[in-house]
PDB file of C-alpha atoms and ligand atoms in Angstrom:
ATOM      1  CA  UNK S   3      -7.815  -5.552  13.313  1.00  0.00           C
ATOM      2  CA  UNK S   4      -8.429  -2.284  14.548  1.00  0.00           C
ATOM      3  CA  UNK S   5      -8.525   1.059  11.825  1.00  0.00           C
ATOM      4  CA  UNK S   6      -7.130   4.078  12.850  1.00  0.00           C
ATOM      5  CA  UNK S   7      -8.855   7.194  11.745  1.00  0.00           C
ATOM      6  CA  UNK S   8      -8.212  10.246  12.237  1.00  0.00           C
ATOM      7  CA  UNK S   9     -10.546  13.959  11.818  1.00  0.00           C
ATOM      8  CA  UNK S  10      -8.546  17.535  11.387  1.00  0.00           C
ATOM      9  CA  UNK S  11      -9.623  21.096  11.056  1.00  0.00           C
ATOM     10  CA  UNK S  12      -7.796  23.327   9.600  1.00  0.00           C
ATOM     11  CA  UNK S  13      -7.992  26.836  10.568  1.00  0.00           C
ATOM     12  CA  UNK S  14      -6.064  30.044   8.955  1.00  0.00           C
ATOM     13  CA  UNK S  15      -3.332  31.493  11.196  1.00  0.00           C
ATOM     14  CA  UNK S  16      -3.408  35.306  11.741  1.00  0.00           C
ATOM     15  CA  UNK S  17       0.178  36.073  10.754  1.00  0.00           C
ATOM     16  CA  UNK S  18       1.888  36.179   7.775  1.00  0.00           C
ATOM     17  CA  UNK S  19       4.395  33.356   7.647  1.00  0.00           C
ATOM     18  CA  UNK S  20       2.375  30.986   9.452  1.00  0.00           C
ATOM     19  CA  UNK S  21      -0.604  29.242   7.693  1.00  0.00           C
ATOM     20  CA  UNK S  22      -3.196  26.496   8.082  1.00  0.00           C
ATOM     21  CA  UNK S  23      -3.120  24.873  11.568  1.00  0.00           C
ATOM     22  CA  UNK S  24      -4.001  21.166  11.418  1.00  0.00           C
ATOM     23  CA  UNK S  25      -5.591  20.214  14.467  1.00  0.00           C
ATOM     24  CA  UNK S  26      -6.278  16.284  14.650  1.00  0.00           C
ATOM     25  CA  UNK S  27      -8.294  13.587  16.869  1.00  0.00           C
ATOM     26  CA  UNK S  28      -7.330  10.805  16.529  1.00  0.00           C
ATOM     27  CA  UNK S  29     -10.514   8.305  16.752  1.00  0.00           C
ATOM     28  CA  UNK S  30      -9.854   4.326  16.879  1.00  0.00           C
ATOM     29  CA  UNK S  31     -12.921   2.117  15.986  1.00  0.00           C
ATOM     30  CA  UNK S  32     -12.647  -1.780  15.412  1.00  0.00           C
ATOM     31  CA  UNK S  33     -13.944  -3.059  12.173  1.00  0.00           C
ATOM     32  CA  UNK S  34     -17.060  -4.476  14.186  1.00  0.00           C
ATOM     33  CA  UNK S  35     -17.748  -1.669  16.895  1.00  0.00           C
ATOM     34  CA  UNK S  36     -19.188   1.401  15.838  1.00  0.00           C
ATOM     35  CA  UNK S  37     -18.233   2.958  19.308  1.00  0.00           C
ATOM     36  CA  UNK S  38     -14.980   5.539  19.046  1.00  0.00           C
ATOM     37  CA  UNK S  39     -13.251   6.104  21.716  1.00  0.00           C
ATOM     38  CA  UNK S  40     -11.879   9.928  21.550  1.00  0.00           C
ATOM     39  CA  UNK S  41      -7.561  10.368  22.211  1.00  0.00           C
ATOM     40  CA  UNK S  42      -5.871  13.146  23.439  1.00  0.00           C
ATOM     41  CA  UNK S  43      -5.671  16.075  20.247  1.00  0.00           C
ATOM     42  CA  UNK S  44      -2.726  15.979  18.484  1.00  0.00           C
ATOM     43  CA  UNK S  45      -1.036  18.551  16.166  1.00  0.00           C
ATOM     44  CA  UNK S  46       0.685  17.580  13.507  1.00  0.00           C
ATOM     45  CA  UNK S  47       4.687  18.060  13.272  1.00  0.00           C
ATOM     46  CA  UNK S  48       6.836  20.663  12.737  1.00  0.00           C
ATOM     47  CA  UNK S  49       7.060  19.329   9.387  1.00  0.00           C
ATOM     48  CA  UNK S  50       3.852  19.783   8.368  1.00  0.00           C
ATOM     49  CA  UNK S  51       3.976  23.477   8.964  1.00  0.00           C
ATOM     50  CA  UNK S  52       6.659  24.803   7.077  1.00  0.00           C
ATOM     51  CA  UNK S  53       5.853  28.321   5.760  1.00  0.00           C
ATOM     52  CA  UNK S  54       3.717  28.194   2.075  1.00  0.00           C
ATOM     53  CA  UNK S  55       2.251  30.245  -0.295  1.00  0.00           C
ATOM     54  CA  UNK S  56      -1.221  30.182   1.146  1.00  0.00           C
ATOM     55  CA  UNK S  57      -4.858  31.320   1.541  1.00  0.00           C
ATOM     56  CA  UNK S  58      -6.950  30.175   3.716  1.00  0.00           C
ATOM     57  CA  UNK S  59      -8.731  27.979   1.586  1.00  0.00           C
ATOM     58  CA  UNK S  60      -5.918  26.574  -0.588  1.00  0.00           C
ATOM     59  CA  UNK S  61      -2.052  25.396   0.467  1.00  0.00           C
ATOM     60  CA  UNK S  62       0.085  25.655  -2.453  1.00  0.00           C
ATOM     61  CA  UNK S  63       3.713  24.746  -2.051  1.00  0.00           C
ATOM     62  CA  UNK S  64       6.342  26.547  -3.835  1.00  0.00           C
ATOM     63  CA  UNK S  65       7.738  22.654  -5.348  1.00  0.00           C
ATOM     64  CA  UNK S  66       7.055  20.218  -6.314  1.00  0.00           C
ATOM     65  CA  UNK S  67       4.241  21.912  -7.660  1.00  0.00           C
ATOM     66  CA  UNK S  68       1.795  19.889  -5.445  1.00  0.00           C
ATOM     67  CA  UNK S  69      -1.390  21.255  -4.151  1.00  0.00           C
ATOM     68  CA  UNK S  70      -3.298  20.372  -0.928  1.00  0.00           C
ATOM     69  CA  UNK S  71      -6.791  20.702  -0.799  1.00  0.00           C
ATOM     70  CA  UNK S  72      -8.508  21.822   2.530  1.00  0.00           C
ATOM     71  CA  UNK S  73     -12.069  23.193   0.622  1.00  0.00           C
ATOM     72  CA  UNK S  74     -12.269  23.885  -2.769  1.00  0.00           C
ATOM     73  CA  UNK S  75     -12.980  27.618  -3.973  1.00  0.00           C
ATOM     74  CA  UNK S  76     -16.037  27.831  -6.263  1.00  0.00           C
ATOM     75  CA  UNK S  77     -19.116  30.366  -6.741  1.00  0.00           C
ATOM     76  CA  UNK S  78     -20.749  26.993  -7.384  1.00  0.00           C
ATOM     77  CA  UNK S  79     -23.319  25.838  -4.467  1.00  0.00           C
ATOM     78  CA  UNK S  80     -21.962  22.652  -4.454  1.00  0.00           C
ATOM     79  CA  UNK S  81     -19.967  20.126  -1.559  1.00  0.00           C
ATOM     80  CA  UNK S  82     -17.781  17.209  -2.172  1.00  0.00           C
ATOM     81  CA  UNK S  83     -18.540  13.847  -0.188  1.00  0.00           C
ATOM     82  CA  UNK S  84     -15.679  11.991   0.218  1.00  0.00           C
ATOM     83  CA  UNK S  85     -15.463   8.529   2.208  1.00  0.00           C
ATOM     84  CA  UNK S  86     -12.476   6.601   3.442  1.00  0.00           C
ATOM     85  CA  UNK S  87     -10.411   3.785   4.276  1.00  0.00           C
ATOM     86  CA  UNK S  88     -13.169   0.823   2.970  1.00  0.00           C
ATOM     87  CA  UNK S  89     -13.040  -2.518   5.025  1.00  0.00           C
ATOM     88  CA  UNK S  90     -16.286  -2.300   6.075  1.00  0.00           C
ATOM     89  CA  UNK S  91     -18.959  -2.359   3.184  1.00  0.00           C
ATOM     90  CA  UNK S  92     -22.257  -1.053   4.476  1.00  0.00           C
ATOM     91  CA  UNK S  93     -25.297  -2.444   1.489  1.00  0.00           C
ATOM     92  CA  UNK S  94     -27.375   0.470   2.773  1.00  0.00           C
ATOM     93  CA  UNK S  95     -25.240   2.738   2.663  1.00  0.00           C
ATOM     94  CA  UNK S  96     -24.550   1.833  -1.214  1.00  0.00           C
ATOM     95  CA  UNK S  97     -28.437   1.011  -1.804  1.00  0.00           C
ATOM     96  CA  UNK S  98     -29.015   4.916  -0.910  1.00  0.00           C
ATOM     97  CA  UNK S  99     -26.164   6.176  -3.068  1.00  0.00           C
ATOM     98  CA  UNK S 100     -27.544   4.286  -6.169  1.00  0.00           C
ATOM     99  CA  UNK S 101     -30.994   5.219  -5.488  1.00  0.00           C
ATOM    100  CA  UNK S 102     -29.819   8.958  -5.486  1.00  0.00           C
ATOM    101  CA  UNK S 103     -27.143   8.575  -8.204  1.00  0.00           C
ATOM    102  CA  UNK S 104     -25.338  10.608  -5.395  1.00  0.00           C
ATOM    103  CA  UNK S 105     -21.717  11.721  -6.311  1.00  0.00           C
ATOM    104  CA  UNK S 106     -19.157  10.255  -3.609  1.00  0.00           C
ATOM    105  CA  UNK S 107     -15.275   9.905  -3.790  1.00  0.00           C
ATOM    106  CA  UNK S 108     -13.869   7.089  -2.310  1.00  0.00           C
ATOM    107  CA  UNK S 109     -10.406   7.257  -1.124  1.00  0.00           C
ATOM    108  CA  UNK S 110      -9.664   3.515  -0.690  1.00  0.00           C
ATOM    109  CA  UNK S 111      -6.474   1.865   1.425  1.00  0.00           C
ATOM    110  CA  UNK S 112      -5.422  -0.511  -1.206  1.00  0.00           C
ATOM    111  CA  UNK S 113      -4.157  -3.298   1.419  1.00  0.00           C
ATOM    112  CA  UNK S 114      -7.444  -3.611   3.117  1.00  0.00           C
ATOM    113  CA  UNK S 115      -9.797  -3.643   0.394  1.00  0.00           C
ATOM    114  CA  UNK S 116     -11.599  -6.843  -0.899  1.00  0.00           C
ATOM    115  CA  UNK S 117     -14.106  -5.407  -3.795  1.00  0.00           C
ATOM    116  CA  UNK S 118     -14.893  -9.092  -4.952  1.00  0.00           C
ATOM    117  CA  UNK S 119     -18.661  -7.197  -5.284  1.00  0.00           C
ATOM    118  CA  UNK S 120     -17.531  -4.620  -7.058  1.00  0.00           C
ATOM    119  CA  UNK S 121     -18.843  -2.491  -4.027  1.00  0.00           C
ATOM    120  CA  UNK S 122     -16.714   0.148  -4.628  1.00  0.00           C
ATOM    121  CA  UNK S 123     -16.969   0.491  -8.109  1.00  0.00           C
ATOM    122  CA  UNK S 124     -20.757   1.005  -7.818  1.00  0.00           C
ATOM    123  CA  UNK S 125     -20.622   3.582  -4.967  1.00  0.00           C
ATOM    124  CA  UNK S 126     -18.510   5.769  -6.836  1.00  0.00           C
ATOM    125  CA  UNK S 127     -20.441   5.319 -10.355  1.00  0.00           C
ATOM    126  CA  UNK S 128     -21.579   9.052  -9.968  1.00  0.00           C
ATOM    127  CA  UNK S 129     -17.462   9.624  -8.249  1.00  0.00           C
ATOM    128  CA  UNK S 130     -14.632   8.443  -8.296  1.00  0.00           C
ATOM    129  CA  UNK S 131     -12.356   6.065  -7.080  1.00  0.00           C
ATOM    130  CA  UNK S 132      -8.822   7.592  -5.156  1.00  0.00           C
ATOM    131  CA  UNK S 133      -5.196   6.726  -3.342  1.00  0.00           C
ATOM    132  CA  UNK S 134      -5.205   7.010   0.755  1.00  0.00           C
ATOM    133  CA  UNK S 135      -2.212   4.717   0.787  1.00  0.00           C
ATOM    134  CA  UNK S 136      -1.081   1.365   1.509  1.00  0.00           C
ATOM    135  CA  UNK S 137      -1.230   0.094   5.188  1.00  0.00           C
ATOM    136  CA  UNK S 138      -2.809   3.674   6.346  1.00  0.00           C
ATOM    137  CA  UNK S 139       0.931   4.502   8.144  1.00  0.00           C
ATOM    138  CA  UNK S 140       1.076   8.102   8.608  1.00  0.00           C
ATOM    139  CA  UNK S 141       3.412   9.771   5.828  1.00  0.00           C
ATOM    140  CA  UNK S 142       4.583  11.893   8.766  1.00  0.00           C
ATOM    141  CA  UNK S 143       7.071   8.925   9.876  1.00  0.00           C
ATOM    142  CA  UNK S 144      10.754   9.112   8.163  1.00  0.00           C
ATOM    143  CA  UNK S 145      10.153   4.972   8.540  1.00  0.00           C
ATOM    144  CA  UNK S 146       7.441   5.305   6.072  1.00  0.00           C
ATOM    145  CA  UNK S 147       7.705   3.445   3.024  1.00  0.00           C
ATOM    146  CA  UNK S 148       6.542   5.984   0.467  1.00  0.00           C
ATOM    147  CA  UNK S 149       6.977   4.419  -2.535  1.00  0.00           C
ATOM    148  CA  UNK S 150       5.181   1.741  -1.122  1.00  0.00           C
ATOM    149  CA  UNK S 151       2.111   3.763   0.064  1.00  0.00           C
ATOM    150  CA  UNK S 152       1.810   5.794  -2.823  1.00  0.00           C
ATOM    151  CA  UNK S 153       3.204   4.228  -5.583  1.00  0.00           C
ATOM    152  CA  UNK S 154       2.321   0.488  -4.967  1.00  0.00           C
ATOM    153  CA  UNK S 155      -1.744   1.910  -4.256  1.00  0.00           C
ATOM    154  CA  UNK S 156      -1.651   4.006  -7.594  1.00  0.00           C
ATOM    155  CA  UNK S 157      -0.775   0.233  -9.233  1.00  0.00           C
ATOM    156  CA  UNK S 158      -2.969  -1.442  -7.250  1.00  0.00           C
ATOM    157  CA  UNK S 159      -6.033   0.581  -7.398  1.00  0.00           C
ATOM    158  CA  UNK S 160      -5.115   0.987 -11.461  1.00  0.00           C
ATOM    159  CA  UNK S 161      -5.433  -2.862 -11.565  1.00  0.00           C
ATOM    160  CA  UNK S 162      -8.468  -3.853  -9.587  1.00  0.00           C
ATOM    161  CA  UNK S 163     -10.965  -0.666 -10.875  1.00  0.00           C
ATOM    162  CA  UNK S 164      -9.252   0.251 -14.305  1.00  0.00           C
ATOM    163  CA  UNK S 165      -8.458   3.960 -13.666  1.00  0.00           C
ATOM    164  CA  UNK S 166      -5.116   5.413 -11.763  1.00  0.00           C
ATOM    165  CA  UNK S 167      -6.244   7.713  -8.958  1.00  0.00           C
ATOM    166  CA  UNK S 168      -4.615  11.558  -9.262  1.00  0.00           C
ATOM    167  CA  UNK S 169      -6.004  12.139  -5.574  1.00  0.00           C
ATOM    168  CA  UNK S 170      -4.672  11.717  -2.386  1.00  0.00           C
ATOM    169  CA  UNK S 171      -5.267  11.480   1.053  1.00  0.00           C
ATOM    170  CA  UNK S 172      -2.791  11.043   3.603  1.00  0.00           C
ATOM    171  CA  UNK S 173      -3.604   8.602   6.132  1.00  0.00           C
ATOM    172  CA  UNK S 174      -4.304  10.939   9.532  1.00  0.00           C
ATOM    173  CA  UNK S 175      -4.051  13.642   6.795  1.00  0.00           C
ATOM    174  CA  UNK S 176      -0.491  13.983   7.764  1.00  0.00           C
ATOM    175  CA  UNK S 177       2.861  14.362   6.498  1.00  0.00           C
ATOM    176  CA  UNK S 178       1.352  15.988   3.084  1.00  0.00           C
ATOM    177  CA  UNK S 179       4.146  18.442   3.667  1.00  0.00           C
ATOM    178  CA  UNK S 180       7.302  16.338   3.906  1.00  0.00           C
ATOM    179  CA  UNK S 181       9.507  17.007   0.857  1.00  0.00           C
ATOM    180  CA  UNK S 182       9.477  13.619   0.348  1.00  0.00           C
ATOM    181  CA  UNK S 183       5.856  12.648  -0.022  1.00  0.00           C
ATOM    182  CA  UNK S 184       5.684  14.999  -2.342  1.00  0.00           C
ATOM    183  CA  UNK S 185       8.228  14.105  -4.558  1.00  0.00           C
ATOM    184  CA  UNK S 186       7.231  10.217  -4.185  1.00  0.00           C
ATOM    185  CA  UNK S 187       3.404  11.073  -5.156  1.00  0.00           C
ATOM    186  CA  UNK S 188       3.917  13.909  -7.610  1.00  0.00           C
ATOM    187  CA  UNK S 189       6.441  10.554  -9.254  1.00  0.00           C
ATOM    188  CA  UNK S 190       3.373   8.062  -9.553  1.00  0.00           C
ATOM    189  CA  UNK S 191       0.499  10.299 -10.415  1.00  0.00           C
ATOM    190  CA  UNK S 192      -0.714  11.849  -7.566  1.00  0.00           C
ATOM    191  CA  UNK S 193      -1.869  15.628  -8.301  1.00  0.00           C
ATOM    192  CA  UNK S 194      -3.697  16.923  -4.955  1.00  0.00           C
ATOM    193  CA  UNK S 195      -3.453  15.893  -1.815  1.00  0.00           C
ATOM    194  CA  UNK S 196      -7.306  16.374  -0.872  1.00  0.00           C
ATOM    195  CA  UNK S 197      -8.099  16.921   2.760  1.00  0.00           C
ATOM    196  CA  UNK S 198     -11.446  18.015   4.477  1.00  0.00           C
ATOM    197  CA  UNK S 199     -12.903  21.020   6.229  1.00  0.00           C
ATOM    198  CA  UNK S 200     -16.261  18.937   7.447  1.00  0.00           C
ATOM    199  CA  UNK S 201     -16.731  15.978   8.942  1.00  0.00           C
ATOM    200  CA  UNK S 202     -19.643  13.956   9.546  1.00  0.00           C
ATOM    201  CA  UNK S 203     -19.561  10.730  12.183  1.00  0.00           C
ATOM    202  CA  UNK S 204     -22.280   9.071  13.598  1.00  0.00           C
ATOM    203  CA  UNK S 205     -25.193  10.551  11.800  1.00  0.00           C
ATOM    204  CA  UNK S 206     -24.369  14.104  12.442  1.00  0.00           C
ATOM    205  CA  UNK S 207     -21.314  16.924  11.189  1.00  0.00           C
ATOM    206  CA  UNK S 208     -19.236  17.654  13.464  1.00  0.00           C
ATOM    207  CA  UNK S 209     -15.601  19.782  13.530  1.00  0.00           C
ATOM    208  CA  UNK S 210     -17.185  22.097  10.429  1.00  0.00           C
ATOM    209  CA  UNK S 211     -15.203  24.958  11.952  1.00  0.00           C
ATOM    210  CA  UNK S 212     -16.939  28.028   9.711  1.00  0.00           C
ATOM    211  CA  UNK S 213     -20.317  25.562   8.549  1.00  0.00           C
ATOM    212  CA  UNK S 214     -20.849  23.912   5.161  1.00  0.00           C
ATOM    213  CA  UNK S 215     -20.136  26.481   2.636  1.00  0.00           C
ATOM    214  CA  UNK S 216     -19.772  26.594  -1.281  1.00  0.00           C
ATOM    215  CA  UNK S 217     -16.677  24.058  -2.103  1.00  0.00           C
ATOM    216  CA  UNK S 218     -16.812  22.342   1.402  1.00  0.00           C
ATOM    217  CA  UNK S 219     -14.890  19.004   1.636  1.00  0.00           C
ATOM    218  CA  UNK S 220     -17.081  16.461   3.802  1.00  0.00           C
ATOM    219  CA  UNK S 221     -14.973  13.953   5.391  1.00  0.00           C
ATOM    220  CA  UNK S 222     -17.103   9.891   5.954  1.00  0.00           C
ATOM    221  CA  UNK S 223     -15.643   6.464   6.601  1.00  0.00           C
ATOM    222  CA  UNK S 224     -17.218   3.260   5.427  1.00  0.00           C
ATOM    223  CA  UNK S 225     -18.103   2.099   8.302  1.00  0.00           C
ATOM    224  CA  UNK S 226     -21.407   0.364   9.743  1.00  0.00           C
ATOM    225  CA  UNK S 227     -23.040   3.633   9.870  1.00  0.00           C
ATOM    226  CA  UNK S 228     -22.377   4.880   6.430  1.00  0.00           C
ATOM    227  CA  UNK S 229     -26.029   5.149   5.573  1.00  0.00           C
ATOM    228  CA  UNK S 230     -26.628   6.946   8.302  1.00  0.00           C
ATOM    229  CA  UNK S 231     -23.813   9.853   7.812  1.00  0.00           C
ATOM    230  CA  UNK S 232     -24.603   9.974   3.762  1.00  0.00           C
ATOM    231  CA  UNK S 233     -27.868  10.832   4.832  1.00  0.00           C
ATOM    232  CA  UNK S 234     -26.186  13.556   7.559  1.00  0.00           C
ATOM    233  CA  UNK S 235     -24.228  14.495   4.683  1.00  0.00           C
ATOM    234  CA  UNK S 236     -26.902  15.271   1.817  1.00  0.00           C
ATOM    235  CA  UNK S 237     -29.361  17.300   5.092  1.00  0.00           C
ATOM    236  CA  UNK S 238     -26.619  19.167   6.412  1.00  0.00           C
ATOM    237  CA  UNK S 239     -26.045  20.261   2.832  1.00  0.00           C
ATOM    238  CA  UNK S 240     -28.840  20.906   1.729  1.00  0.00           C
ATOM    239  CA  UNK S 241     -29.761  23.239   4.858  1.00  0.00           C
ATOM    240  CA  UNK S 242     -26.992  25.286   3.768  1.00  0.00           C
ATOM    241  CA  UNK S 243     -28.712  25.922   0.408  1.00  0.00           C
ATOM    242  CA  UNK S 244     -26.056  23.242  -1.205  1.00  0.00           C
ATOM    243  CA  UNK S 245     -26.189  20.150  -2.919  1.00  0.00           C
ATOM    244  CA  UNK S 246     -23.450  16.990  -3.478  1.00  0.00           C
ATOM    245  CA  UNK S 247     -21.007  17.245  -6.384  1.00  0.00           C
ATOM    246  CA  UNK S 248     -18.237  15.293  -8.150  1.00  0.00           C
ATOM    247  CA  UNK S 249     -15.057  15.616  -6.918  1.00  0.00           C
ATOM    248  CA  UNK S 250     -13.937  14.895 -10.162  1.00  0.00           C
ATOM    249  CA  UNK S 251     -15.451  17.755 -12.129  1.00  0.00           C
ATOM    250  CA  UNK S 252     -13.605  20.301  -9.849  1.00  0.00           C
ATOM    251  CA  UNK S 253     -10.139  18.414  -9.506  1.00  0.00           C
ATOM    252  CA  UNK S 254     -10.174  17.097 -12.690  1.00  0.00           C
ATOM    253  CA  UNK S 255      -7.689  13.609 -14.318  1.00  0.00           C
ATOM    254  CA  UNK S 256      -5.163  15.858 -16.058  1.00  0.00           C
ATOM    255  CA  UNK S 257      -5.095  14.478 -19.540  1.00  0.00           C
ATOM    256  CA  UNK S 258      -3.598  12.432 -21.321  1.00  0.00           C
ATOM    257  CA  UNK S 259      -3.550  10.109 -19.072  1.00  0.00           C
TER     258      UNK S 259
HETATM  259 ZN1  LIG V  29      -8.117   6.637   6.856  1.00  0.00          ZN
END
């Protein structure tokens, strides 16, 4: 079965009522091949640009009060690894997290997963565990089941790892905007919709737009290679004078909960 991935950038517009551009590539990589093979750059719909409240760094809509997450702002020197999807479960990968307690988020596609290991639950002692839908269908399409892809994950994940995810990340990191989505996630839980402003692939970063900076948002993928890009991850950081955080200390579980 083939996973569909997908890296964005986003970059601040220079007038007033427009805002953060998303720029995507799609990438499509089998669950055996590590080999991508690059598509033509796609923007993301009309409906993903409607005009916000925004700053460069955060999106804020107006309601439901839902945020979206492109890099966090902090005077702290900290970045945020985040990996995603999860059908491929790389032991070296998770043998370097543990032997660096390294923080990671995990934002898992609940249909995919098999954590029979408890894989997941052990990458993410030092993280946390979070909702990147379903099936991975982009929340862009009005054919999308929403409730399904949100609402069935936040169950799902709750059940298999014993904590309901408050994070997000649209599959594609699309259709965040759509009224709908919002409504449907802000309904089961969801509090951010976290996206990236790094990404690292294949051992290196690539698409960092302005470089690794205080609050950056790393983008990974469990795939064979995850080692590799952790690694990628923790040097690129720490040549910026930076060093891995929790997710979860900065976007906090509202409580109670
Ligand atoms: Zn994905």
């Amino acid at each position: 079965m083939a996973v569909f991935r997908a890296r964005a950038v986003a970059v601040a517009a220079g007038v007033p009522a427009a805002f953060a551009v998303l720029a995507g590539l799609l990438t499509v990589c089998s669950t055996t091949a590590t080999a991508t093979a690059a598509e033509p750059a796609r923007v993301v719909s009309a409906a993903d640009q409607r005009p916000w409240s925004v700053t460069r760094d955060l999106v804020r809509t107006a309601r439901p009060p839902m945020a979206v997450t492109f890099h966090l702002p902090t005077a702290d020197r900290v970045v945020f690894i985040t990996i995603d999807d999860g059908v491929h479960k790389d032991t070296k990968g998770l043998r370097y997290v543990e032997a660096t307690k390294l923080p990671v988020t995990a934002f898992l596609t609940a249909w995919t997963i098999k954590d029979r290991a408890r894989y997941f639950s052990r990458i993410t002692r030092w993280g946390s565990i979070q909702n990147h839908s379903a099936t991975h269908t982009s929340m862009a399409l009005s054919t999308t089941d929403l409730e399904h892809e949100i609402c069935y994950s936040q169950r799902a994940l709750s059940k298999d790892f014993g904590t309901t995810p408050w994070l997000m990340r649209p599959p594609y990191g699309a259709g965040f905007a759509r009224m709908e989505t919002q409504v449907t996630a802000a309904r089961c839980g969801i509090d951010d919709f976290v996206m990236w402003d790094a990404v690292v692939e294949n051992g290196r970063l690539v698409d960092v737009g302005n470089g690794l900076r205080p609050g950056s948002v790393i983008l990974l993928h469990f795939t064979p290679n995850l080692e590799k890009d952790l690694k990628a991850a923790v040097r690129a950081a720490r040549a910026a004078g930076l060093k891995p955080a929790d997710l979860a200390d900065y976007l906090p579980a509202p409580s109670p909960r």
